[in-house]
Amino acid sequence: MPRHPDVPAYAPDIYSTQAVLDPYPHYAKLRELGPVVWLPKHKVYALPRYAECKAVLLNDKTFTSGEGVALNSLTNRFSRGTTLNSDGEDHTGRRALVAHRLTPRALRTMKEAVECQAAEIVDAALARRDVDGVDIAEALPTAVVPDLVGWPQEQRKNLLSWGAATFDVLGPLNARAAAATFRGLGVMRFARGVVRRRSILPGSMGDDLLRAADEGKIARSECPALMIDYLVPSLDTTLSAIASALHLFATHPGQWQLLKNDPGLIPNAINEIVRYESPLRAFSRKVAEDTVLAGTALPAGSRVLVLYASANRDALEWENPDTFDIRRDASRQLGFGRGTHGCAGQGLARLEVQAILQALVARVEKIVPTGEPEWGLNNIIRRLHRLPLELVPA
Ligand code: HEM
């Protein structure tokens, strides 16, 4: 798809190892270039600013997901049949199948159990005192979500690696995505087997899907993709937010004191964490009909890249966007997306992050960095890979 001659172009690869590890200077240059910027390497119109990202997310008729949200056609073909990759009635129907599991009322029934698990995780970490914050971050999502989805006990050790791979293949078809393809197919093969053997945990979300198939509401062949749809986006994303929270409070002790003095700030702190270190870098949309965005003509068939992480640092929208401040109103951040595809699991993610922060606030005086953090390499997820910390008990 050739670019329009008036659209500025940005040649560096924003999915290179360097850019994945240090993305913010690239986002700043993109925002400076304009509201719509052509990325020649990926043949996509990038949207680095807040207003255009929000407008596109709210207009799912023109900017569609049904032909995939990845930056490569292979994944877009393979991931058909998921909630994420569907439009209109197909999308509404798929989302409704399991959405009742994630409503505020349904989540209230899980709240106590999640808070108990979070308290145990923080107590165990405090007993060690010197910890890798990533271990704390992994513990809660991997304890909560597989049971909710109904994933059998076997192969749970693979879920994190499968989850990361499934995100990697949603980027461009670079070496990272190619290396992840085999693992990505592994999760699909396993999910098919789970559906075939009906080894799903009774009373779970996966069980609901199989019942819907029994009743003829969906085809049985749709069940594996739909199970993955809810499992995969729920681990790495939440893990990323919890690890970033630990990192941010360790490196901003004043903000930690503010939170300790007023735990009522936790819900807003979660928005600020997701704004400041958005777990999901970007997804794309296909342009369904010729349209104009911020004065730029976008032809039908082209793709736009919604850069959630850049929108959340846009100075046209946020005062001092590169400052982490849990007192700012961060509720309009786009880290959970927006509109019809807005994150279906954000209530659960918020519940998990809230439970961990509550447990930390009650038990930990200071979070002290004890070594250099390491960021992981993934095309879509920004998450810490290693986070050495000391937890000083209150
Ligand atoms: C901090 C944690 C999380 C973040 C930052 C996050 C972020 C996002 C974003 C940005 C989208 C929008 C995708 C789009 O625009 O196309 C999304 C969609 C989605 N998320 Fe999350 N997510 C998180 C946690 C979860 C959890 C815990 C679950 C499941 C229990 C989940 C399930 C989903 C699903 C199913 C969709 C697709 C919704 C649709 O297409 O209608 N997410 N998420």
Tab-separated table of C-alpha atoms and ligand atoms in Angstrom, residues 57 65 69 83-85 91 95 102 145 148 205 229-230 233-234 237-238 241 274 279-280 283 285 308 334-338 340-346 348-349 352-353, ligand 1:
chain	number	residue	atom	x	y	z
A	57	LEU	CA	-10.906	2.948	18.631
A	65	SER	CA	-10.626	-5.740	13.494
A	69	VAL	CA	-5.139	-6.517	14.464
A	83	THR	CA	-13.277	-11.818	19.985
A	84	LEU	CA	-10.301	-9.583	19.305
A	85	ASN	CA	-10.399	-10.291	15.559
A	91	HIS	CA	-17.939	-9.739	17.789
A	95	ARG	CA	-17.963	-11.278	23.658
A	102	LEU	CA	-16.101	-10.626	34.035
A	145	VAL	CA	-6.814	-16.817	35.428
A	148	LEU	CA	-11.333	-18.937	35.667
A	205	MET	CA	-15.529	-19.968	31.314
A	229	ASP	CA	-8.721	-15.401	23.441
A	230	TYR	CA	-9.407	-15.039	27.155
A	233	PRO	CA	-4.310	-11.633	26.911
A	234	SER	CA	-4.832	-12.056	30.615
A	237	THR	CA	-0.627	-7.917	30.429
A	238	THR	CA	-1.492	-8.065	34.126
A	241	ALA	CA	1.268	-3.957	35.102
A	274	VAL	CA	-1.080	1.608	32.830
A	279	PRO	CA	1.526	-3.113	28.891
A	280	LEU	CA	0.264	-3.293	25.300
A	283	PHE	CA	-2.523	-3.099	17.636
A	285	ARG	CA	-6.928	-1.842	12.317
A	308	TYR	CA	-1.709	3.016	22.914
A	334	LEU	CA	-5.968	4.252	26.583
A	335	GLY	CA	-3.916	1.339	27.939
A	336	PHE	CA	-7.011	-0.877	28.114
A	337	GLY	CA	-8.125	0.268	24.670
A	338	ARG	CA	-11.528	1.953	24.225
A	340	THR	CA	-16.267	-1.911	21.364
A	341	HIS	CA	-12.967	-3.833	21.647
A	342	GLY	CA	-11.983	-2.152	24.937
A	343	CYS	CA	-10.408	-4.714	27.268
A	344	ALA	CA	-12.991	-7.306	28.298
A	345	GLY	CA	-10.880	-8.335	31.279
A	346	GLN	CA	-9.917	-4.962	32.709
A	348	LEU	CA	-10.185	-8.606	36.614
A	349	ALA	CA	-6.835	-6.963	35.854
A	352	GLU	CA	-5.504	-8.294	40.718
A	353	VAL	CA	-3.290	-5.190	40.664
B	1	HEM	C1	-3.277	-4.746	32.777
B	1	HEM	C2	-3.856	-5.734	32.126
B	1	HEM	C3	-4.459	-5.628	30.757
B	1	HEM	C4	-4.236	-4.695	29.759
B	1	HEM	C5	-3.307	-3.490	29.785
B	1	HEM	C6	-5.080	-5.065	28.636
B	1	HEM	C7	-5.158	-4.345	27.457
B	1	HEM	C8	-6.067	-4.591	26.451
B	1	HEM	C9	-6.269	-3.770	25.285
B	1	HEM	C10	-5.481	-2.514	24.951
B	1	HEM	C11	-7.262	-4.313	24.546
B	1	HEM	C12	-7.873	-3.730	23.274
B	1	HEM	C13	-7.556	-4.460	22.022
B	1	HEM	C14	-7.990	-3.709	20.789
B	1	HEM	O1	-8.099	-2.466	20.836
B	1	HEM	O2	-8.136	-4.343	19.758
B	1	HEM	C15	-7.683	-5.514	25.221
B	1	HEM	C16	-8.668	-6.377	24.766
B	1	HEM	C17	-8.988	-7.567	25.392
B	1	HEM	N1	-8.567	-8.003	26.627
B	1	HEM	FE1	-7.255	-7.066	27.841
B	1	HEM	N2	-5.777	-6.199	28.958
B	1	HEM	C18	-5.442	-6.572	30.240
B	1	HEM	C19	-5.941	-7.651	30.945
B	1	HEM	C20	-6.850	-8.575	30.471
B	1	HEM	C21	-7.385	-9.707	31.211
B	1	HEM	C22	-7.051	-10.035	32.651
B	1	HEM	C23	-8.225	-10.384	30.350
B	1	HEM	C24	-9.051	-11.630	30.546
B	1	HEM	C25	-9.523	-12.094	31.633
B	1	HEM	C26	-8.246	-9.653	29.090
B	1	HEM	C27	-9.003	-10.007	27.998
B	1	HEM	C28	-9.147	-9.226	26.878
B	1	HEM	C29	-9.985	-9.606	25.743
B	1	HEM	C30	-10.814	-10.878	25.622
B	1	HEM	C31	-9.885	-8.567	24.819
B	1	HEM	C32	-10.577	-8.475	23.462
B	1	HEM	C33	-11.835	-7.647	23.630
B	1	HEM	C34	-12.594	-7.453	22.341
B	1	HEM	O3	-12.014	-7.547	21.249
B	1	HEM	O4	-13.799	-7.170	22.440
B	1	HEM	N3	-7.402	-8.572	29.208
B	1	HEM	N4	-6.955	-5.656	26.398
